[in-house]
Amino acid sequence: LDGDFPQWINKLSSLEYLDFSGNNLQGSLPMSIGEMNALEFLDLSNNRLTGNIPTSMALCGGLSVIQLSGNALNGSIPEGLFDMELNELDLSRNELTGSIPSGSSELFESLQVLDLSGNNLTGGLPAEMGLYSKLRYLNLSWNSFQSRLPPEIGYYQNLTVLDLRNSALTGSIPEDICDSGSIRILQLDENSLTGPIPNEIGNCSSLFLL
């Protein structure tokens, strides 16, 4: 597929699964995408889409998976996306700016995969991120946060992958970063972290990549 993203997509009001990934679609996403009330799965990754992520996407109340990686989307992340009951949110490899929204209880209790890597995000990691109780995969690498690692990052009980490479992070590594006991991949290189490596990392019994 090539050409502009279809502006009539909202007319498919009963569509539940939309996968246009790996094509050559360009142009911006229409605000009318928020009218697709039945949509549960959206994958538009690896295209040439530009412009902002429509704020109306948060009106697709049934969405559980949003994959928009590998485009040229810009602007900030709509706060409404972090108020949804999503299982997976992948906005990696775009040109997004601004900070990560704090999120709401709906996302805290549902999100399993969050990938915001390869953008131009700033503003730090919100302390609320420690409330993502089901999170298994967290990738915030290759951003420009210019902030400290929040201690709450050690609260995750199901996390298996934590990738924070090259994100302009400062401060020390939290001692409880391996408290979950489930982390298998921990990547913190290419930052400005200070202080010693916590002895507690030795408790990461499942770790195979550091």
PDB file of C-alpha atoms in Angstrom:
ATOM      1  CA  LEU A   1       0.000   0.000   0.000  1.00  0.00           C
ATOM      2  CA  ASP A   2       1.147   3.531  -0.723  1.00  0.00           C
ATOM      3  CA  GLY A   3      -0.270   7.028  -0.937  1.00  0.00           C
ATOM      4  CA  ASP A   4      -2.011   9.024   1.767  1.00  0.00           C
ATOM      5  CA  PHE A   5      -3.580   7.357   4.767  1.00  0.00           C
ATOM      6  CA  PRO A   6      -7.284   6.871   3.934  1.00  0.00           C
ATOM      7  CA  GLN A   7      -9.344   9.671   5.440  1.00  0.00           C
ATOM      8  CA  TRP A   8     -12.531   7.602   5.141  1.00  0.00           C
ATOM      9  CA  ILE A   9     -11.306   4.959   7.599  1.00  0.00           C
ATOM     10  CA  ASN A  10     -13.877   6.011  10.211  1.00  0.00           C
ATOM     11  CA  LYS A  11     -16.660   4.688   7.961  1.00  0.00           C
ATOM     12  CA  LEU A  12     -15.558   1.158   8.896  1.00  0.00           C
ATOM     13  CA  SER A  13     -17.440   1.547  12.149  1.00  0.00           C
ATOM     14  CA  SER A  14     -17.585  -2.195  12.924  1.00  0.00           C
ATOM     15  CA  LEU A  15     -13.887  -2.880  12.268  1.00  0.00           C
ATOM     16  CA  GLU A  16     -12.104  -4.515  15.199  1.00  0.00           C
ATOM     17  CA  TYR A  17      -8.639  -5.291  13.768  1.00  0.00           C
ATOM     18  CA  LEU A  18      -6.663  -2.869  11.579  1.00  0.00           C
ATOM     19  CA  ASP A  19      -3.152  -3.768  10.409  1.00  0.00           C
ATOM     20  CA  PHE A  20      -1.527  -1.541   7.756  1.00  0.00           C
ATOM     21  CA  SER A  21       2.000  -2.148   9.029  1.00  0.00           C
ATOM     22  CA  GLY A  22       5.042  -2.334   6.767  1.00  0.00           C
ATOM     23  CA  ASN A  23       3.648  -0.323   3.890  1.00  0.00           C
ATOM     24  CA  ASN A  24       4.354   3.049   2.325  1.00  0.00           C
ATOM     25  CA  LEU A  25       1.443   5.054   3.669  1.00  0.00           C
ATOM     26  CA  GLN A  26       2.105   8.732   4.252  1.00  0.00           C
ATOM     27  CA  GLY A  27       0.335  11.845   5.407  1.00  0.00           C
ATOM     28  CA  SER A  28      -1.365  12.419   8.737  1.00  0.00           C
ATOM     29  CA  LEU A  29      -3.836  10.364  10.719  1.00  0.00           C
ATOM     30  CA  PRO A  30      -7.375  11.806  10.621  1.00  0.00           C
ATOM     31  CA  MET A  31      -9.132  13.019  13.762  1.00  0.00           C
ATOM     32  CA  SER A  32     -12.089  10.904  12.644  1.00  0.00           C
ATOM     33  CA  ILE A  33     -10.169   7.777  13.681  1.00  0.00           C
ATOM     34  CA  GLY A  34     -11.705   8.358  17.101  1.00  0.00           C
ATOM     35  CA  GLU A  35     -15.089   7.369  15.670  1.00  0.00           C
ATOM     36  CA  MET A  36     -13.995   3.728  15.267  1.00  0.00           C
ATOM     37  CA  ASN A  37     -15.641   2.573  18.457  1.00  0.00           C
ATOM     38  CA  ALA A  38     -15.291  -1.153  17.738  1.00  0.00           C
ATOM     39  CA  LEU A  39     -11.532  -1.027  17.090  1.00  0.00           C
ATOM     40  CA  GLU A  40      -9.496  -3.284  19.397  1.00  0.00           C
ATOM     41  CA  PHE A  41      -6.151  -3.648  17.563  1.00  0.00           C
ATOM     42  CA  LEU A  42      -4.342  -0.921  15.594  1.00  0.00           C
ATOM     43  CA  ASP A  43      -0.989  -1.486  13.877  1.00  0.00           C
ATOM     44  CA  LEU A  44       0.293   1.257  11.571  1.00  0.00           C
ATOM     45  CA  SER A  45       3.969   0.671  12.245  1.00  0.00           C
ATOM     46  CA  ASN A  46       6.740   1.065   9.667  1.00  0.00           C
ATOM     47  CA  ASN A  47       5.078   3.476   7.287  1.00  0.00           C
ATOM     48  CA  ARG A  48       5.800   7.134   6.474  1.00  0.00           C
ATOM     49  CA  LEU A  49       3.079   8.762   8.553  1.00  0.00           C
ATOM     50  CA  THR A  50       3.639  12.348   9.710  1.00  0.00           C
ATOM     51  CA  GLY A  51       1.910  14.910  11.895  1.00  0.00           C
ATOM     52  CA  ASN A  52       0.544  14.548  15.403  1.00  0.00           C
ATOM     53  CA  ILE A  53      -1.072  11.511  16.968  1.00  0.00           C
ATOM     54  CA  PRO A  54      -4.775  12.464  16.955  1.00  0.00           C
ATOM     55  CA  THR A  55      -6.095  13.179  20.442  1.00  0.00           C
ATOM     56  CA  SER A  56      -9.343  11.548  19.315  1.00  0.00           C
ATOM     57  CA  MET A  57      -7.637   8.138  19.289  1.00  0.00           C
ATOM     58  CA  ALA A  58      -8.284   8.035  23.016  1.00  0.00           C
ATOM     59  CA  LEU A  59     -12.016   7.882  22.219  1.00  0.00           C
ATOM     60  CA  CYS A  60     -11.579   4.369  20.786  1.00  0.00           C
ATOM     61  CA  GLY A  61     -12.525   2.875  24.114  1.00  0.00           C
ATOM     62  CA  GLY A  62     -12.127  -0.727  22.992  1.00  0.00           C
ATOM     63  CA  LEU A  63      -8.509  -0.418  21.873  1.00  0.00           C
ATOM     64  CA  SER A  64      -6.106  -2.736  23.672  1.00  0.00           C
ATOM     65  CA  VAL A  65      -3.113  -2.548  21.300  1.00  0.00           C
ATOM     66  CA  ILE A  66      -1.684   0.584  19.619  1.00  0.00           C
ATOM     67  CA  GLN A  67       1.405   0.151  17.443  1.00  0.00           C
ATOM     68  CA  LEU A  68       2.631   3.274  15.635  1.00  0.00           C
ATOM     69  CA  SER A  69       6.390   2.647  15.613  1.00  0.00           C
ATOM     70  CA  GLY A  70       8.723   3.449  12.741  1.00  0.00           C
ATOM     71  CA  ASN A  71       6.984   6.518  11.340  1.00  0.00           C
ATOM     72  CA  ALA A  72       7.705  10.253  11.466  1.00  0.00           C
ATOM     73  CA  LEU A  73       4.978  11.263  13.901  1.00  0.00           C
ATOM     74  CA  ASN A  74       5.727  14.401  15.891  1.00  0.00           C
ATOM     75  CA  GLY A  75       4.332  16.567  18.641  1.00  0.00           C
ATOM     76  CA  SER A  76       3.568  15.370  22.146  1.00  0.00           C
ATOM     77  CA  ILE A  77       1.967  12.122  23.275  1.00  0.00           C
ATOM     78  CA  PRO A  78      -1.767  12.731  23.816  1.00  0.00           C
ATOM     79  CA  GLU A  79      -2.498  12.425  27.530  1.00  0.00           C
ATOM     80  CA  GLY A  80      -5.687  10.561  26.681  1.00  0.00           C
ATOM     81  CA  LEU A  81      -3.708   7.546  25.475  1.00  0.00           C
ATOM     82  CA  PHE A  82      -2.454   7.115  29.043  1.00  0.00           C
ATOM     83  CA  ASP A  83      -6.019   7.096  30.343  1.00  0.00           C
ATOM     84  CA  MET A  84      -7.003   4.061  28.256  1.00  0.00           C
ATOM     85  CA  GLU A  85      -7.110   0.406  29.283  1.00  0.00           C
ATOM     86  CA  LEU A  86      -4.336  -0.691  26.923  1.00  0.00           C
ATOM     87  CA  ASN A  87      -2.307  -3.890  26.934  1.00  0.00           C
ATOM     88  CA  GLU A  88       0.368  -2.598  24.557  1.00  0.00           C
ATOM     89  CA  LEU A  89       1.486   0.889  23.490  1.00  0.00           C
ATOM     90  CA  ASP A  90       4.355   1.144  21.007  1.00  0.00           C
ATOM     91  CA  LEU A  91       5.224   4.647  19.783  1.00  0.00           C
ATOM     92  CA  SER A  92       8.908   3.932  19.223  1.00  0.00           C
ATOM     93  CA  ARG A  93      11.102   5.329  16.435  1.00  0.00           C
ATOM     94  CA  ASN A  94       9.169   8.498  15.742  1.00  0.00           C
ATOM     95  CA  GLU A  95       9.900  12.194  16.363  1.00  0.00           C
ATOM     96  CA  LEU A  96       7.753  12.702  19.447  1.00  0.00           C
ATOM     97  CA  THR A  97       8.609  15.451  21.924  1.00  0.00           C
ATOM     98  CA  GLY A  98       7.432  16.575  25.335  1.00  0.00           C
ATOM     99  CA  SER A  99       7.075  14.449  28.450  1.00  0.00           C
ATOM    100  CA  ILE A 100       5.532  11.092  29.266  1.00  0.00           C
ATOM    101  CA  PRO A 101       1.975  11.549  30.597  1.00  0.00           C
ATOM    102  CA  SER A 102       1.402  10.422  34.172  1.00  0.00           C
ATOM    103  CA  GLY A 103      -1.375   7.993  33.296  1.00  0.00           C
ATOM    104  CA  SER A 104      -4.474   6.798  35.129  1.00  0.00           C
ATOM    105  CA  SER A 105      -5.532   3.753  37.115  1.00  0.00           C
ATOM    106  CA  GLU A 106      -6.967   2.074  33.993  1.00  0.00           C
ATOM    107  CA  LEU A 107      -3.550   1.955  32.345  1.00  0.00           C
ATOM    108  CA  PHE A 108      -1.735   1.115  35.581  1.00  0.00           C
ATOM    109  CA  GLU A 109      -3.756  -2.091  35.871  1.00  0.00           C
ATOM    110  CA  SER A 110      -3.666  -3.218  32.227  1.00  0.00           C
ATOM    111  CA  LEU A 111      -0.465  -2.175  30.427  1.00  0.00           C
ATOM    112  CA  GLN A 112       2.021  -4.974  29.725  1.00  0.00           C
ATOM    113  CA  VAL A 113       4.213  -3.478  26.963  1.00  0.00           C
ATOM    114  CA  LEU A 114       5.357   0.156  26.743  1.00  0.00           C
ATOM    115  CA  ASP A 115       7.887   1.165  24.076  1.00  0.00           C
ATOM    116  CA  LEU A 116       8.641   4.869  23.633  1.00  0.00           C
ATOM    117  CA  SER A 117      12.235   4.402  22.476  1.00  0.00           C
ATOM    118  CA  GLY A 118      13.872   6.368  19.677  1.00  0.00           C
ATOM    119  CA  ASN A 119      12.047   9.669  20.137  1.00  0.00           C
ATOM    120  CA  ASN A 120      12.974  13.118  21.515  1.00  0.00           C
ATOM    121  CA  LEU A 121      11.085  12.880  24.795  1.00  0.00           C
ATOM    122  CA  THR A 122      12.137  15.059  27.734  1.00  0.00           C
ATOM    123  CA  GLY A 123      10.824  15.920  31.162  1.00  0.00           C
ATOM    124  CA  GLY A 124      11.757  12.844  33.112  1.00  0.00           C
ATOM    125  CA  LEU A 125      10.132   9.609  34.153  1.00  0.00           C
ATOM    126  CA  PRO A 126       6.895  10.184  36.073  1.00  0.00           C
ATOM    127  CA  ALA A 127       6.882   8.650  39.546  1.00  0.00           C
ATOM    128  CA  GLU A 128       3.527   7.085  38.697  1.00  0.00           C
ATOM    129  CA  MET A 129       5.301   4.643  36.395  1.00  0.00           C
ATOM    130  CA  GLY A 130       5.899   2.493  39.458  1.00  0.00           C
ATOM    131  CA  LEU A 131       2.168   1.763  39.538  1.00  0.00           C
ATOM    132  CA  TYR A 132       2.170  -0.248  36.290  1.00  0.00           C
ATOM    133  CA  SER A 133       1.551  -3.530  38.067  1.00  0.00           C
ATOM    134  CA  LYS A 134       1.405  -5.788  34.979  1.00  0.00           C
ATOM    135  CA  LEU A 135       4.220  -4.225  32.948  1.00  0.00           C
ATOM    136  CA  ARG A 136       6.513  -6.856  31.401  1.00  0.00           C
ATOM    137  CA  TYR A 137       8.450  -4.817  28.837  1.00  0.00           C
ATOM    138  CA  LEU A 138       9.573  -1.204  29.271  1.00  0.00           C
ATOM    139  CA  ASN A 139      11.776   0.475  26.655  1.00  0.00           C
ATOM    140  CA  LEU A 140      12.464   4.199  26.993  1.00  0.00           C
ATOM    141  CA  SER A 141      15.898   4.151  25.371  1.00  0.00           C
ATOM    142  CA  TRP A 142      17.288   6.798  23.027  1.00  0.00           C
ATOM    143  CA  ASN A 143      15.453   9.812  24.401  1.00  0.00           C
ATOM    144  CA  SER A 144      16.550  13.039  26.137  1.00  0.00           C
ATOM    145  CA  PHE A 145      14.920  12.916  29.552  1.00  0.00           C
ATOM    146  CA  GLN A 146      17.639  14.808  31.466  1.00  0.00           C
ATOM    147  CA  SER A 147      16.280  13.476  34.753  1.00  0.00           C
ATOM    148  CA  ARG A 148      16.950  11.010  37.537  1.00  0.00           C
ATOM    149  CA  LEU A 149      15.791   7.426  37.680  1.00  0.00           C
ATOM    150  CA  PRO A 150      12.750   7.366  40.005  1.00  0.00           C
ATOM    151  CA  PRO A 151      13.065   4.903  42.906  1.00  0.00           C
ATOM    152  CA  GLU A 152       9.614   3.620  42.043  1.00  0.00           C
ATOM    153  CA  ILE A 153      11.057   1.856  39.005  1.00  0.00           C
ATOM    154  CA  GLY A 154      11.933  -1.042  41.274  1.00  0.00           C
ATOM    155  CA  TYR A 155       8.296  -1.697  42.156  1.00  0.00           C
ATOM    156  CA  TYR A 156       7.478  -3.646  39.001  1.00  0.00           C
ATOM    157  CA  GLN A 157       6.667  -7.231  39.917  1.00  0.00           C
ATOM    158  CA  ASN A 158       6.377  -8.704  36.413  1.00  0.00           C
ATOM    159  CA  LEU A 159       9.029  -6.768  34.494  1.00  0.00           C
ATOM    160  CA  THR A 160      11.348  -8.889  32.345  1.00  0.00           C
ATOM    161  CA  VAL A 161      12.908  -6.199  30.080  1.00  0.00           C
ATOM    162  CA  LEU A 162      14.020  -2.733  31.219  1.00  0.00           C
ATOM    163  CA  ASP A 163      15.837  -0.767  28.507  1.00  0.00           C
ATOM    164  CA  LEU A 164      16.832   2.800  29.398  1.00  0.00           C
ATOM    165  CA  ARG A 165      19.914   3.143  27.205  1.00  0.00           C
ATOM    166  CA  ASN A 166      21.047   6.543  25.961  1.00  0.00           C
ATOM    167  CA  SER A 167      18.264   8.524  27.625  1.00  0.00           C
ATOM    168  CA  ALA A 168      20.263  11.272  29.369  1.00  0.00           C
ATOM    169  CA  LEU A 169      19.426   9.836  32.783  1.00  0.00           C
ATOM    170  CA  THR A 170      21.295  11.046  35.860  1.00  0.00           C
ATOM    171  CA  GLY A 171      21.607  10.110  39.515  1.00  0.00           C
ATOM    172  CA  SER A 172      22.233   6.705  41.019  1.00  0.00           C
ATOM    173  CA  ILE A 173      20.825   3.278  40.235  1.00  0.00           C
ATOM    174  CA  PRO A 174      18.009   2.468  42.711  1.00  0.00           C
ATOM    175  CA  GLU A 175      18.965  -0.357  45.069  1.00  0.00           C
ATOM    176  CA  ASP A 176      15.599  -2.031  44.583  1.00  0.00           C
ATOM    177  CA  ILE A 177      15.801  -2.122  40.781  1.00  0.00           C
ATOM    178  CA  CYS A 178      15.822  -5.936  40.852  1.00  0.00           C
ATOM    179  CA  ASP A 179      13.259  -6.408  43.612  1.00  0.00           C
ATOM    180  CA  SER A 180      10.782  -8.014  41.241  1.00  0.00           C
ATOM    181  CA  GLY A 181      13.123 -10.957  40.700  1.00  0.00           C
ATOM    182  CA  SER A 182      11.855 -11.333  37.131  1.00  0.00           C
ATOM    183  CA  ILE A 183      14.151  -8.974  35.165  1.00  0.00           C
ATOM    184  CA  ARG A 184      16.071 -10.793  32.437  1.00  0.00           C
ATOM    185  CA  ILE A 185      17.368  -7.815  30.438  1.00  0.00           C
ATOM    186  CA  LEU A 186      18.585  -4.630  32.166  1.00  0.00           C
ATOM    187  CA  GLN A 187      20.218  -1.978  29.972  1.00  0.00           C
ATOM    188  CA  LEU A 188      21.322   1.339  31.464  1.00  0.00           C
ATOM    189  CA  ASP A 189      24.388   2.135  29.332  1.00  0.00           C
ATOM    190  CA  GLU A 190      25.110   5.469  27.610  1.00  0.00           C
ATOM    191  CA  ASN A 191      23.670   7.596  30.424  1.00  0.00           C
ATOM    192  CA  SER A 192      25.172   9.918  33.066  1.00  0.00           C
ATOM    193  CA  LEU A 193      24.494   7.722  36.080  1.00  0.00           C
ATOM    194  CA  THR A 194      26.719   8.162  39.126  1.00  0.00           C
ATOM    195  CA  GLY A 195      27.605   6.245  42.248  1.00  0.00           C
ATOM    196  CA  PRO A 196      28.374   2.561  42.745  1.00  0.00           C
ATOM    197  CA  ILE A 197      26.583  -0.387  41.188  1.00  0.00           C
ATOM    198  CA  PRO A 198      24.184  -1.583  43.912  1.00  0.00           C
ATOM    199  CA  ASN A 199      25.082  -4.931  45.453  1.00  0.00           C
ATOM    200  CA  GLU A 200      21.402  -5.795  45.163  1.00  0.00           C
ATOM    201  CA  ILE A 201      21.813  -6.301  41.409  1.00  0.00           C
ATOM    202  CA  GLY A 202      23.418  -9.565  42.441  1.00  0.00           C
ATOM    203  CA  ASN A 203      19.907 -10.662  43.435  1.00  0.00           C
ATOM    204  CA  CYS A 204      18.748 -10.537  39.802  1.00  0.00           C
ATOM    205  CA  SER A 205      18.790 -14.305  39.516  1.00  0.00           C
ATOM    206  CA  SER A 206      17.031 -14.285  36.112  1.00  0.00           C
ATOM    207  CA  LEU A 207      19.336 -11.682  34.533  1.00  0.00           C
ATOM    208  CA  PHE A 208      21.194 -12.728  31.361  1.00  0.00           C
ATOM    209  CA  LEU A 209      21.942  -9.327  29.757  1.00  0.00           C
ATOM    210  CA  LEU A 210      23.298  -6.343  31.698  1.00  0.00           C
TER     211      LEU A 210
END
